[in-house]
């Protein structure tokens, strides 16, 4: 069984992760008081589990759905 945490604000606008069976085990909203200027102050954390057989599919979707870091 895979376990992970996804920060919802790390997904790029328009990203869609369809066809992946994730079980959300916890949903938390946190305030980051020392966030950098280019980071959101409020974060949504989704703890999840998924089947091992979904690992590559999940990794591929995450790779194409996450925001790219900005360079200074």
Short mmCIF file of N, CA and C in Angstrom, two decimals:
data_model
loop_
_atom_site.label_atom_id
_atom_site.label_comp_id
_atom_site.label_asym_id
_atom_site.label_seq_id
_atom_site.Cartn_x
_atom_site.Cartn_y
_atom_site.Cartn_z
N UNK A 1 0.84 -1.18 0.00
CA UNK A 1 0.00 0.00 0.00
C UNK A 1 0.89 1.24 0.00
N UNK A 2 0.62 2.17 -0.90
CA UNK A 2 1.32 3.45 -0.94
C UNK A 2 0.66 4.40 0.04
N UNK A 3 1.45 5.25 0.66
CA UNK A 3 0.93 6.31 1.51
C UNK A 3 1.63 7.59 1.12
N UNK A 4 0.90 8.70 1.13
CA UNK A 4 1.51 9.97 0.78
C UNK A 4 0.70 11.15 1.25
N UNK A 5 1.25 12.33 1.02
CA UNK A 5 0.57 13.59 1.34
C UNK A 5 0.67 14.47 0.11
N UNK A 6 -0.45 14.99 -0.31
CA UNK A 6 -0.49 15.91 -1.44
C UNK A 6 -0.87 17.29 -0.92
N UNK A 7 -0.09 18.29 -1.26
CA UNK A 7 -0.43 19.67 -0.94
C UNK A 7 -1.22 20.20 -2.13
N UNK A 8 -2.51 20.43 -1.93
CA UNK A 8 -3.40 20.80 -3.03
C UNK A 8 -2.91 22.04 -3.78
N UNK A 9 -2.33 22.98 -3.07
CA UNK A 9 -1.86 24.21 -3.70
C UNK A 9 -0.64 23.99 -4.59
N UNK A 10 -0.08 22.78 -4.56
CA UNK A 10 1.07 22.49 -5.43
C UNK A 10 0.63 22.05 -6.83
N UNK A 11 -0.68 21.84 -7.02
CA UNK A 11 -1.18 21.47 -8.34
C UNK A 11 -1.31 22.71 -9.21
N UNK A 12 -0.91 22.58 -10.47
CA UNK A 12 -1.04 23.72 -11.38
C UNK A 12 -2.51 23.89 -11.75
N UNK A 13 -2.89 25.11 -12.12
CA UNK A 13 -4.26 25.41 -12.52
C UNK A 13 -4.60 24.58 -13.75
N UNK A 14 -5.75 23.94 -13.73
CA UNK A 14 -6.19 23.11 -14.84
C UNK A 14 -5.75 21.67 -14.76
N UNK A 15 -4.91 21.34 -13.78
CA UNK A 15 -4.44 19.96 -13.64
C UNK A 15 -5.60 19.05 -13.26
N UNK A 16 -5.60 17.87 -13.84
CA UNK A 16 -6.63 16.89 -13.52
C UNK A 16 -5.97 15.53 -13.36
N UNK A 17 -6.24 14.89 -12.26
CA UNK A 17 -5.66 13.57 -12.00
C UNK A 17 -6.78 12.54 -12.02
N UNK A 18 -7.22 12.19 -13.20
CA UNK A 18 -8.33 11.25 -13.38
C UNK A 18 -7.81 9.83 -13.50
N UNK A 19 -8.64 8.88 -13.11
CA UNK A 19 -8.31 7.48 -13.29
C UNK A 19 -7.39 6.90 -12.23
N UNK A 20 -7.18 7.63 -11.14
CA UNK A 20 -6.35 7.14 -10.05
C UNK A 20 -7.23 6.96 -8.83
N UNK A 21 -7.20 5.77 -8.26
CA UNK A 21 -8.02 5.50 -7.08
C UNK A 21 -7.20 5.82 -5.83
N UNK A 22 -7.47 7.00 -5.25
CA UNK A 22 -6.83 7.41 -4.01
C UNK A 22 -7.85 7.35 -2.89
N UNK A 23 -7.43 6.87 -1.75
CA UNK A 23 -8.28 6.90 -0.55
C UNK A 23 -7.74 8.02 0.32
N UNK A 24 -8.52 9.10 0.49
CA UNK A 24 -8.11 10.20 1.35
C UNK A 24 -8.34 9.77 2.79
N UNK A 25 -7.26 9.76 3.59
CA UNK A 25 -7.35 9.31 4.98
C UNK A 25 -7.39 10.46 5.97
N UNK A 26 -6.98 11.64 5.52
CA UNK A 26 -7.02 12.82 6.38
C UNK A 26 -6.96 14.06 5.49
N UNK A 27 -7.68 15.09 5.88
CA UNK A 27 -7.68 16.36 5.16
C UNK A 27 -7.44 17.44 6.20
N UNK A 28 -6.38 18.21 6.01
CA UNK A 28 -6.00 19.23 6.98
C UNK A 28 -5.78 20.56 6.27
N UNK A 29 -6.21 21.63 6.89
CA UNK A 29 -5.98 22.98 6.37
C UNK A 29 -5.06 23.66 7.37
N UNK A 30 -3.91 24.18 6.92
CA UNK A 30 -2.96 24.80 7.83
C UNK A 30 -2.57 26.19 7.34
N UNK A 31 -2.23 27.04 8.30
CA UNK A 31 -1.72 28.37 7.97
C UNK A 31 -0.22 28.36 8.17
N UNK A 32 0.50 28.81 7.16
CA UNK A 32 1.96 28.87 7.21
C UNK A 32 2.33 30.33 7.47
N UNK A 33 2.81 30.60 8.67
CA UNK A 33 3.07 31.99 9.06
C UNK A 33 4.38 32.53 8.50
N UNK A 34 5.28 31.65 8.09
CA UNK A 34 6.57 32.12 7.57
C UNK A 34 6.77 31.72 6.10
N UNK A 35 5.67 31.67 5.35
CA UNK A 35 5.75 31.30 3.93
C UNK A 35 6.54 32.35 3.15
N UNK A 36 7.25 31.89 2.14
CA UNK A 36 7.97 32.80 1.24
C UNK A 36 6.95 33.63 0.47
N UNK A 37 7.39 34.72 -0.11
CA UNK A 37 6.49 35.62 -0.83
C UNK A 37 5.74 34.94 -1.96
N UNK A 38 6.35 33.94 -2.60
CA UNK A 38 5.70 33.28 -3.73
C UNK A 38 4.93 32.02 -3.32
N UNK A 39 4.75 31.81 -2.01
CA UNK A 39 4.00 30.65 -1.52
C UNK A 39 2.68 31.10 -0.90
N UNK A 40 1.66 30.25 -1.00
CA UNK A 40 0.39 30.59 -0.35
C UNK A 40 0.52 30.55 1.17
N UNK A 41 -0.28 31.33 1.84
CA UNK A 41 -0.28 31.37 3.30
C UNK A 41 -1.08 30.20 3.88
N UNK A 42 -2.12 29.75 3.16
CA UNK A 42 -2.95 28.63 3.60
C UNK A 42 -2.69 27.42 2.72
N UNK A 43 -2.48 26.27 3.34
CA UNK A 43 -2.22 25.04 2.61
C UNK A 43 -3.28 24.00 2.95
N UNK A 44 -3.63 23.19 1.96
CA UNK A 44 -4.56 22.08 2.13
C UNK A 44 -3.78 20.79 1.94
N UNK A 45 -3.70 19.98 2.99
CA UNK A 45 -2.92 18.74 2.96
C UNK A 45 -3.88 17.55 2.88
N UNK A 46 -3.67 16.71 1.88
CA UNK A 46 -4.49 15.51 1.71
C UNK A 46 -3.60 14.28 1.94
N UNK A 47 -3.78 13.62 3.07
CA UNK A 47 -3.10 12.35 3.31
C UNK A 47 -3.88 11.29 2.54
N UNK A 48 -3.16 10.40 1.85
CA UNK A 48 -3.85 9.42 1.02
C UNK A 48 -3.13 8.08 1.04
N UNK A 49 -3.87 7.06 0.62
CA UNK A 49 -3.29 5.75 0.34
C UNK A 49 -3.72 5.36 -1.07
N UNK A 50 -2.94 4.47 -1.67
CA UNK A 50 -3.25 3.94 -3.00
C UNK A 50 -2.62 2.56 -3.11
N UNK A 51 -3.10 1.79 -4.04
CA UNK A 51 -2.55 0.45 -4.27
C UNK A 51 -1.14 0.56 -4.88
N UNK A 52 -0.27 -0.35 -4.50
CA UNK A 52 1.09 -0.39 -5.06
C UNK A 52 1.08 -0.45 -6.58
N UNK A 53 0.10 -1.14 -7.13
CA UNK A 53 0.02 -1.29 -8.59
C UNK A 53 -0.24 0.03 -9.30
N UNK A 54 -0.66 1.06 -8.56
CA UNK A 54 -0.94 2.38 -9.14
C UNK A 54 0.27 3.31 -9.08
N UNK A 55 1.40 2.83 -8.55
CA UNK A 55 2.55 3.70 -8.30
C UNK A 55 3.03 4.45 -9.54
N UNK A 56 3.26 3.76 -10.64
CA UNK A 56 3.77 4.42 -11.84
C UNK A 56 2.75 5.40 -12.42
N UNK A 57 1.49 4.99 -12.44
CA UNK A 57 0.41 5.85 -12.95
C UNK A 57 0.30 7.11 -12.10
N UNK A 58 0.36 6.96 -10.78
CA UNK A 58 0.30 8.10 -9.87
C UNK A 58 1.51 9.01 -10.07
N UNK A 59 2.69 8.43 -10.17
CA UNK A 59 3.91 9.22 -10.38
C UNK A 59 3.85 10.01 -11.68
N UNK A 60 3.36 9.38 -12.74
CA UNK A 60 3.24 10.06 -14.04
C UNK A 60 2.27 11.23 -13.95
N UNK A 61 1.13 11.01 -13.29
CA UNK A 61 0.14 12.09 -13.15
C UNK A 61 0.68 13.23 -12.30
N UNK A 62 1.34 12.90 -11.21
CA UNK A 62 1.90 13.95 -10.36
C UNK A 62 2.97 14.74 -11.11
N UNK A 63 3.81 14.06 -11.86
CA UNK A 63 4.87 14.74 -12.61
C UNK A 63 4.31 15.76 -13.59
N UNK A 64 3.15 15.48 -14.16
CA UNK A 64 2.58 16.41 -15.14
C UNK A 64 1.60 17.39 -14.51
N UNK A 65 1.26 17.22 -13.23
CA UNK A 65 0.24 18.06 -12.60
C UNK A 65 0.80 19.08 -11.61
N UNK A 66 2.02 18.87 -11.15
CA UNK A 66 2.57 19.77 -10.14
C UNK A 66 3.12 21.05 -10.75
N UNK A 67 3.01 22.12 -9.98
CA UNK A 67 3.59 23.40 -10.39
C UNK A 67 5.10 23.25 -10.51
N UNK A 68 5.68 23.99 -11.41
CA UNK A 68 7.14 24.01 -11.54
C UNK A 68 7.68 25.11 -10.64
N UNK A 69 8.81 24.88 -9.99
CA UNK A 69 9.38 25.93 -9.13
C UNK A 69 9.72 27.18 -9.94
N UNK A 70 9.53 28.32 -9.32
CA UNK A 70 9.91 29.58 -9.97
C UNK A 70 11.35 29.88 -9.59
N UNK A 71 12.06 30.47 -10.51
CA UNK A 71 13.46 30.81 -10.25
C UNK A 71 13.57 32.31 -10.02
N UNK A 72 14.43 32.68 -9.07
CA UNK A 72 14.64 34.09 -8.76
C UNK A 72 15.71 34.67 -9.64
#
